[in-house]
Phi, psi and omega in degrees: 000148180277154175279161178297322179206167184310142190301313185291325178295321179298314180298320184293322186270343186287139178270346182249015186290156172254127187300131183282156168263151188283094177222034183281344177242164181307150183302127181301142182290143177287172177306167188304317180297324179288326177298319178299321180297313180296316180299319180296318179298316180294323178299317178297318179299319180293340178283007178058026178220090185284351185301318178301341177301335180303328181290339179264355189306316184292340182266348182292141174236165176304324181294318178298316182297319179297319180296317178299316181297316182294320183286337181257004195296342179255006177249095188303308181301321184292313183292324178296318180299318182290315182298317180298326180283322192264339196301332182258010181268155189299323183288345184276084189274190183302316181298317178300318182289323178294319176300317180298320179298316178301311185295314182295324178294319179299324178279359180060033175270069193294323181294316180293317184290326179292323177299317180291320181295321179292326176297318178296316181301322182283326187267338185231061183234022185292335184250035179060027174089001183293322180293324178295313178300315182301316181292318178296319179296316186288338179259003188300303185290322181300332182260005182049053189268186179221170180295345179303334178300318182286326171304315183292323180291320176299317180298320181295313177299319181295319180299327179275004181062025175267069193292321179302317181287324177298316181290330178290314176300317179303311182293317180297318181296316180295316183291339179264011171089008178278139182269096177282142182266180179297341178302318179295316179299315181296321181297314180292317180299317179299317179296318179297320179295318183293325180273346183291341178295340180263355182198226187280143177266348188300323182296319178296317179299318181295318181297319178298314180298318179296323179300313181295317182294330183283359176092001177285130180275114178299142174256186185300326180291321178301309181298317181297320179298314182293317179297319179299318180296315181293316178294323180297327179268009175082009180266074183295327182300312179289326177300319179290329176298313179295323178302317178288320178304322183301313181291319181298327181280355180086008179274122183287129176287145176246184183300322180298320179301308181296319179301321181295314180293318179299315178298321178297315177301315183296324181294330180261013174084012179259067185290324181299320177296323179296319180295321177298320180293328176299319178294321179299318178305313184291325176296325182270016176061031173257119182281121177299151178256177175301324179299320179301307183293323179299321180297316181291318178299318178298317179297317179295319179297320179300326182267003179074019181267065189290327180297325181288335178294331179296318179296316180296320180297318179294319178298318180300312180293326178298334178269008178080013179264124181269135177303139178255190182299323180297318180302306183296315180300318179298314182294315180300314179298320180297313179294325177297317180297326181275357178083007178270076187290328180299311181294326177298318179290324176300313181293324177299316179293319179298320179300313180295320179297328180275007176077018180259149184254124171297149177268179183298322180298317180295313178301320180296321177297316179295318178298317178299319179297317180294324177296322180294327179275358180083006181270074183291327178299315179293323178299317180290329175297317178294323178297317178292322179296321177305311182288326180296335180272009177082011177268159181244128177299144175257183184298327180291325178299310180297316182298320179302314180291320179298319177298315181299312181292321180295319181298329180263007174083011179270075189287328179299315179294322179298318181288329175298317178293322178299317180297316179296321180300313181292319181294336178271010172090010179262140178264127178301140180265178177299325179295318179300310182293322179297325178295316178297318179298316179298320179298315179296316182296324182298329180256011174079014180268075188290325180294322177294322178297318179294326180293332177295321178299320178298318180295322177302312182295325177296325180269009178061034172260118186278123177301141179249189184297328178294318179304305183293320181297323179295316178298315180299316179299320179297315178296321179296319178295328179276003181062031175256068187293326181298316180291326178298315180291330175297318179296321178300318180296317180298318184294323178294319179298330180269008176084013178258116184275134178299148177248190182301320182295320179302307181296318182298321178296316180293319178298318178297319179299318178293320180295323179296331177269011178059032178258069186294327181300311180292326179297317179294323177298317180293324177299317178293322177299320179300315179294323182297321181277004174089016178264130178274125177299150177255187183300321181296318179300310181298315182298321178300312181291322177301317178298321180292319177297316179298318180298330178274359180080010181265076182293325179301314178296322180296314180294326176298316179295323178298315178297322180296317181293325177294317178300330181271005175090010177260111181279127181301140178259188185298328180293315179301311181296320180300318179299314181293318181297315178298318179297317179294319179297321179296333178268010180061028178259065190295319182299317178295323178298318180293323178298317177296323181299313181290328174299318179297317181295324179289325192246347183221160173282145181267120185227018188231129184297331177297319178298321181300317180305313180292321183295312181298326180286326191258332191264136177227007180220183183243029181278053176202169188276344191263047180298319180298319179294328177291320175302316179300316179299314179296319179298320179297327180274355182080012181269072189286327177298317178296319179299319178296321180295319177298320180296316179297317178297323179298318178295319180297321185281318187256349179058021176206145181284167178240130179301317181297319180296316177303312181301316180297317182290320177300315179299312183294314181291326177296313179294327183277000177086003179269070190292321181297320177295316179298317182293320178297319178296321178299312181295319178299317181298314180296321179297329178283356179089010178276151174256114183298150174296146178301323181300315180298316182298314183296319178298316180298315180299316180300316183288323176298320178295315180298328181271359178072024181272075190295315183297313178296322179300315180298318180299315182293317180297313181297318179298320180295315181294329179294332179282348180273098186257008182277136176301322181296343183267358185297317181297317179297322179297319178298317180300318179297311184295317180296313181293327178294317179297327180274359178077015181269079188288333177300318179291325178298311181297319181298317181293319179296318179296317178297319178299319181296313182295331180270006175075022182272349176247146176301148182053044181233190186088187184300323184294329180294321183287327187286343182269353185254150176294138183267000000 
């Protein structure tokens, strides 16, 4: 590149110049003996074997090295060979490196030259880069260089986030007449944007504005950097302003531009706008990339719109773009958050088959999902798989497992994980300790729970309201109310204010001891301090009023909770219905019962007794629950009649109803009816619950219906598409052929509990009658 004006005139007129050293002509040759040394070094280099140069290393001086560089400067292989050998040696000083930067830039070896420039920036930056600029300037003409050298030096400082020095080199180059390109502006702007996430964005904005005002034409990279910065800080409005400016200036937007805006929209929850922009891209003949689709998939997952991710995934594949690790990790995490653990495991297996590796976050999500379903064995398998893949568990991974084991009372395993967590350098968080406390309290080991608080304090982890509330709840369950109230006093003294759960636990403890007067006082205290009671608080007090025979007070509380927006659940209604029945107020009890049927799901066997006695029609929403009630009572003809009426009313079958009837008829010995319902269900495209299938298989085996048994087993195994389930499928098939049905049932149950069969895991079992 040309200079703005002749170099010497610029130096003479500049007020900010750094005085040059005389290197405007080639480096003067050393005395004859020294000339022989340089010639010998070059001769060795031409022999394509630089190793013998090591024998000359101790004799090399910066002057010799400069002479070798000047004499080789137009021979690219030769100069590269020498620079690679000499660049880290002591004699290769700043001047040698600056000469090398000029030569390498002229050869457009940008990757090599930037590495050398960054080395210079790190080692010679005590004077804010002025000595580096001075040396580059003084060797400029001798190397027949261009202003691109200063662009590259600014870029190197910017890349290292040495922004003050980048801007100083930038200012010195401009004041000395060198024509810096938009590359320098972009480098500094990019660095300012990257550090602005930790502080103010204003400096980056000012630099951008100054760039535009100075007459420099921003290019696509300039606009993309600015848009990325604005979207990154959540200022989509300003980001869109720059997006529009870009088009008005005639600068064509590229895929990166659109990806940035799409990503920005998704981060602030405007996924529909992002999808519209995806369509605009295609209209303008810009092909979306994997990054584009990943941003939209991530946005949909954040909003729980998992069905729509399938469409985006299909569109992505239709364009020949294969999902990458980011795609799969995003989807697996999304399905885990939505509780669809089966689909999360399907995608995890697909990911592994495609040779992609889940990251630690994904494994932690899967482990958390398995803990939620109670499948701790499967959670530990995933934990071992994580480590086998060379990944390292983080503090959240350990805490997730500790919570899972603690919730199920496996405290020894929880403490083993805690020990491993600490030995790997992670500090347990308040969540970790609260999980341990909850585990101890659940099994009544209150002293152990208190010892956890002591350990917390030793590690300077401050107990929070959850910590104290858990301890209080534990003491209340143990009927140690005095100690519970002592803990409440301690937490207040330490500045931790009780919450709704704290008060509700204490109220429940008082109600269990039939101390309604004190419970009501505590309820009033709760209101006085500004805490709103929740559904649990009201239901506890309603139960206590009913137990005392004060139905009027109970109904008053029920009305109060409704007025405050808390809709009574089945537990609340059950308490009231039982209370009314004990007072021989049957009509009122039935009215509440039908109110419950209209507005809530029926999940309580006491309700079924009343329902079967009282109900003769289907004028309510809980037909499926009524089928469940009849099946539990063994009234299968009645259950079938409800099912037929349900079909007449809704003109469509219910998956839940089929499962209940298959389960009920299998248990009731009506195998032909159960088998017909199973086939009918499959024909409708429903996937039966694992619980229903296992009961049906057992009864078919007991009745010796081998052909039908084989059909059901094969159909069930075909629905198991997880790679992790292949071994279990083989075990089922081998044992079935050998007639070992106990092993078949055991393997199927294990597959179900580990989530390897559709509609399986803990959730499948909890919906079926036991």
